[in-house]
PDB file of C-alpha atoms in Angstrom:
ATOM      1  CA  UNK B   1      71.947 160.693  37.668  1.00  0.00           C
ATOM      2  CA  UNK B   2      73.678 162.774  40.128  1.00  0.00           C
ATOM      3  CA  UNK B   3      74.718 166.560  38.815  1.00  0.00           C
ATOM      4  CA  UNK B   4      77.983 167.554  39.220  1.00  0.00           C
ATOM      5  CA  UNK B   5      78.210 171.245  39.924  1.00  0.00           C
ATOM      6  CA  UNK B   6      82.204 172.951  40.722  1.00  0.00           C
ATOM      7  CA  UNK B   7      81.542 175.805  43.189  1.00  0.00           C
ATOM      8  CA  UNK B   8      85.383 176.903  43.832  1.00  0.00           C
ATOM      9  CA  UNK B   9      88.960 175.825  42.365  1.00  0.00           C
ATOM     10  CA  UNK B  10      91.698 176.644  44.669  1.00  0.00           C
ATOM     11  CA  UNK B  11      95.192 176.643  43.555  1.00  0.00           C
ATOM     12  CA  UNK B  12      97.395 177.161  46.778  1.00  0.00           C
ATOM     13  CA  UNK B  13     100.799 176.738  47.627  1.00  0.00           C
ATOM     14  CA  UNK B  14     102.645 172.996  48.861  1.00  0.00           C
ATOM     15  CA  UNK B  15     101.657 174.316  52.271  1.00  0.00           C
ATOM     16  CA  UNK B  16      99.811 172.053  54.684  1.00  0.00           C
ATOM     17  CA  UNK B  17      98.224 174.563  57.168  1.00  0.00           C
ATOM     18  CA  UNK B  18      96.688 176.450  54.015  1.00  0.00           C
ATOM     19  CA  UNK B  19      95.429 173.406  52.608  1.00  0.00           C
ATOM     20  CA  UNK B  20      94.125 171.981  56.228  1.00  0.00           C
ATOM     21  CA  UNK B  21      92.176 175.811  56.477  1.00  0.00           C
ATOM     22  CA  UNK B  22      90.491 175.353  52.854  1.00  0.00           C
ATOM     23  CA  UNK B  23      89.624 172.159  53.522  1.00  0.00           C
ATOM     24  CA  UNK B  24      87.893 173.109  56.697  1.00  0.00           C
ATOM     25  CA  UNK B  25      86.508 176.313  55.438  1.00  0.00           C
ATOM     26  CA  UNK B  26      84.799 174.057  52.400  1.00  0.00           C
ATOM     27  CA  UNK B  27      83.439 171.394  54.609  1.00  0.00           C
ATOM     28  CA  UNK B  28      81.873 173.030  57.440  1.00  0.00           C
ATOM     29  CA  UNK B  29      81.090 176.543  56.150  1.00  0.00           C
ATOM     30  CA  UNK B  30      80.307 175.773  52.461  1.00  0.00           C
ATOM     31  CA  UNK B  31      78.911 172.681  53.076  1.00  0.00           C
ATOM     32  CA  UNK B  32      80.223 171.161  49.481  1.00  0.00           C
ATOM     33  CA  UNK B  33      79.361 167.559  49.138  1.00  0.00           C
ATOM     34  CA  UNK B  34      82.627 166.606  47.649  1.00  0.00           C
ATOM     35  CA  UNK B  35      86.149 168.196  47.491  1.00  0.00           C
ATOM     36  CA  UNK B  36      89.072 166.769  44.858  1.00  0.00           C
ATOM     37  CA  UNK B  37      92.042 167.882  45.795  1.00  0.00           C
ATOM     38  CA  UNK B  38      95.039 167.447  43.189  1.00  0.00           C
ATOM     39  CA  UNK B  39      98.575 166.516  43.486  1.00  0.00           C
ATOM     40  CA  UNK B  40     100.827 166.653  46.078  1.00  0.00           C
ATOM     41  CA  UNK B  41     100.408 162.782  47.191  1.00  0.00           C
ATOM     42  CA  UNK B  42     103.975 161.820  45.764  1.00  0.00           C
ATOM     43  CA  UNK B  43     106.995 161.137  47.526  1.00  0.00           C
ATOM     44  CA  UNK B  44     108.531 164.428  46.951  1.00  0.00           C
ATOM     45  CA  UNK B  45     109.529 166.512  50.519  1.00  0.00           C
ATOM     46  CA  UNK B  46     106.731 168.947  49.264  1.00  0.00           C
ATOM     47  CA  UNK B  47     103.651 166.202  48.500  1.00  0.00           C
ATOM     48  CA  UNK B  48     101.672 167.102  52.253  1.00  0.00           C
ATOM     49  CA  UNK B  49      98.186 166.392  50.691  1.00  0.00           C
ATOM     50  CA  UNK B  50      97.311 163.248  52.534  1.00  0.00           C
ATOM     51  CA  UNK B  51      98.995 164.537  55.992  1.00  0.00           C
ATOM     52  CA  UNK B  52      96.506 167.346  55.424  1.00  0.00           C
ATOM     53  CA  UNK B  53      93.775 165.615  54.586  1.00  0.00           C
ATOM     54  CA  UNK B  54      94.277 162.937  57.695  1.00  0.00           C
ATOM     55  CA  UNK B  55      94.345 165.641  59.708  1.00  0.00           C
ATOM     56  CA  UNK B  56      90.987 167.284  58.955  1.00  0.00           C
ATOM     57  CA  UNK B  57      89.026 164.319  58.392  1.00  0.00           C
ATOM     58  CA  UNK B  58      86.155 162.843  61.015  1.00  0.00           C
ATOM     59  CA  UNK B  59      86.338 159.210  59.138  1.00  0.00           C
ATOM     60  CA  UNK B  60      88.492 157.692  56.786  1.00  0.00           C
ATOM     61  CA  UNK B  61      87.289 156.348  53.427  1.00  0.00           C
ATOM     62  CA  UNK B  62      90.468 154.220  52.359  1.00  0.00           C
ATOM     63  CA  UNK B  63      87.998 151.991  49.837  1.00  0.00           C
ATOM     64  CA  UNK B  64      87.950 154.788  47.843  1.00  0.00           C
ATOM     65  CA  UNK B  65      91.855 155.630  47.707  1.00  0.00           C
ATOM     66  CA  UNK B  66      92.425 152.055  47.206  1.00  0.00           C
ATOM     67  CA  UNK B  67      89.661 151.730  44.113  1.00  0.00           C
ATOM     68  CA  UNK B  68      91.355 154.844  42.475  1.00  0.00           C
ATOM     69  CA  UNK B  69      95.007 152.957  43.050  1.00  0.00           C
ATOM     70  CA  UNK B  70      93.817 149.977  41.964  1.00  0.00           C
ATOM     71  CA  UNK B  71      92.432 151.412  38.773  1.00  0.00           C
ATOM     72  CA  UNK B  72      95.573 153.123  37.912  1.00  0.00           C
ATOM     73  CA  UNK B  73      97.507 150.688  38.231  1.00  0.00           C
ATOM     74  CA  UNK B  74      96.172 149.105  35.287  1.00  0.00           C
ATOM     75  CA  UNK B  75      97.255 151.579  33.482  1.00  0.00           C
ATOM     76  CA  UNK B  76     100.384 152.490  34.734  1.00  0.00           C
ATOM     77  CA  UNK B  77     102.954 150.581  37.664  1.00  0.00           C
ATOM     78  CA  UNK B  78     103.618 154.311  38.948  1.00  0.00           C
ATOM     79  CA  UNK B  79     100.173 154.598  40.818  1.00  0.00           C
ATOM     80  CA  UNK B  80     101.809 152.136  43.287  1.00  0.00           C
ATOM     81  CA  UNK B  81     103.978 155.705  44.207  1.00  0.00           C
ATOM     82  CA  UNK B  82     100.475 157.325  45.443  1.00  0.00           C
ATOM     83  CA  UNK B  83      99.846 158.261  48.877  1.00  0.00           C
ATOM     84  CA  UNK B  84      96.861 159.386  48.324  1.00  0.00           C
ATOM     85  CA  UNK B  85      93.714 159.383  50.922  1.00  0.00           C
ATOM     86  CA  UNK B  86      90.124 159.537  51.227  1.00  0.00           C
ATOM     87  CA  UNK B  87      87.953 160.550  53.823  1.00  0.00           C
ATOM     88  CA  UNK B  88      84.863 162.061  55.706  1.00  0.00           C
ATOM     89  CA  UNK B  89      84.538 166.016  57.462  1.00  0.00           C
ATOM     90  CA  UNK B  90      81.048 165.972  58.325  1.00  0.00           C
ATOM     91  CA  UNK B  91      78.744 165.194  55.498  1.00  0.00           C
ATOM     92  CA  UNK B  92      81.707 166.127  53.055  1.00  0.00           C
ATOM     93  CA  UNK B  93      83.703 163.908  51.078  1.00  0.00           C
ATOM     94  CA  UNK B  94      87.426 164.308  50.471  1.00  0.00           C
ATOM     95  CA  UNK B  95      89.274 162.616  47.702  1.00  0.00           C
ATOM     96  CA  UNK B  96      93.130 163.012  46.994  1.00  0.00           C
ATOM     97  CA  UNK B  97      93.723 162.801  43.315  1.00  0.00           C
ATOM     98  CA  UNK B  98      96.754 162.417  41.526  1.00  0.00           C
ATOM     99  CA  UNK B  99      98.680 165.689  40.265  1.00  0.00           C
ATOM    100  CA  UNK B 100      98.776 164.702  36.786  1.00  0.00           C
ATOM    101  CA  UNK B 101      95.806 166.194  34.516  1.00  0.00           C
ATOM    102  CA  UNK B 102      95.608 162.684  32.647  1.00  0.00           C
ATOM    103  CA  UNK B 103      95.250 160.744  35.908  1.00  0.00           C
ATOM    104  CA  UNK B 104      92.917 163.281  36.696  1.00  0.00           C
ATOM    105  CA  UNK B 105      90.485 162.282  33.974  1.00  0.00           C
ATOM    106  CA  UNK B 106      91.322 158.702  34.247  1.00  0.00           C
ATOM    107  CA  UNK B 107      90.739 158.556  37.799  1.00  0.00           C
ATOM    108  CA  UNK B 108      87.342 160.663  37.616  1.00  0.00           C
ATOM    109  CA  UNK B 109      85.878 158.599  34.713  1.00  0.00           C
ATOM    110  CA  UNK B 110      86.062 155.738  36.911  1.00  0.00           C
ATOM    111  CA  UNK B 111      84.804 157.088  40.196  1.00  0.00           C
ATOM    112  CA  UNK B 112      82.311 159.588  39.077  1.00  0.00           C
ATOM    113  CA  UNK B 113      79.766 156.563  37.940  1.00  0.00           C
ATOM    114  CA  UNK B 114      79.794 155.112  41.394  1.00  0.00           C
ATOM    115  CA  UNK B 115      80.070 158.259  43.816  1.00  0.00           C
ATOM    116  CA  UNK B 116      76.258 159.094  43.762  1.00  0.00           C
ATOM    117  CA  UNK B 117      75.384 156.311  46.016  1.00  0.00           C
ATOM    118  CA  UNK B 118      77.900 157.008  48.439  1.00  0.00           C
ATOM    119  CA  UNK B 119      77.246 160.990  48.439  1.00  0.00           C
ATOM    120  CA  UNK B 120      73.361 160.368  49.042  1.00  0.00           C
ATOM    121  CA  UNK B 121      73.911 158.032  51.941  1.00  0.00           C
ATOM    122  CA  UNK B 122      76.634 160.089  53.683  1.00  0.00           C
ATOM    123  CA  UNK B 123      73.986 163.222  53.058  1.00  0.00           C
ATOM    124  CA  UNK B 124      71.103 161.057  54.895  1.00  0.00           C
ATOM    125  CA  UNK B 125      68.952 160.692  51.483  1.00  0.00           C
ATOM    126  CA  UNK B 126      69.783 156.515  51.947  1.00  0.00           C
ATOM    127  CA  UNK B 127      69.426 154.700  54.589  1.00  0.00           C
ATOM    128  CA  UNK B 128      70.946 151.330  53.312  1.00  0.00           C
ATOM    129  CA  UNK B 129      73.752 150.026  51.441  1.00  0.00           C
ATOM    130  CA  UNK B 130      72.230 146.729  49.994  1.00  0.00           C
ATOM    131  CA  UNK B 131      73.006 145.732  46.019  1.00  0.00           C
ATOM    132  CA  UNK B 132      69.956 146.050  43.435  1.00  0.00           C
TER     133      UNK B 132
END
């Protein structure tokens, strides 16, 4: 079981060159494995998290976006309104989460259980992707 360890929390303004900077600044100097970045994937003139996050990444990861989506929607029609991204700096993952604190934890009970995989072969510890 993978350990889950939170080595900053951020709250900056709906900004997108801030945002772009700590994203880069986490990935390439810290090194983090995976950054979860809340809110501001909306329709509202101010929701710039995926533009930011397109713009830093190598690689997308849209299965992951699309799982999270997916998985709201089952629990309520407004996930359709996300915009929300996923996607690779480096050897860092980047997820867009939803700005509400109870999508949060909805959204993180459901991916946390699967992410280890996908963390240990973008870090080089797997070499394969086949089933058990």
């Amino acid at each position: 079981m993978i350990q889950h360890q939170v080595v900053e929390y951020l709250l900056l303004p709906d900004e997108r060159e801030p945002l772009e900077k700590e994203l880069k600044r986490l990935a390439d100097q810290r090194q983090v494995h995976v950054i979860f970045t809340t809110g501001g994937t909306g329709f509202s003139v101010r929701d710039i998290t995926p533009e930011a996050t397109i713009a830093v990444c190598d690689r997308m990861a849209n299965g992951i976006a699309d799982a999270i989506r997916n998985y709201s929607m089952t629990i309520t029609p407004r996930a359709m309104f996300s915009r929300a991204v996923s996607g690779l700096r480096g050897r860092t993952l980047i997820v867009n989460l939803p700005g509400s604190p109870k999508a949060v934890q909805e959204a993180l009970e459901y991916l946390l259980p699967h992410l280890e995989h996908g963390i240990s072969v973008l870090r080089g510890n797997v070499s394969e992707c086949a089933r058990k």
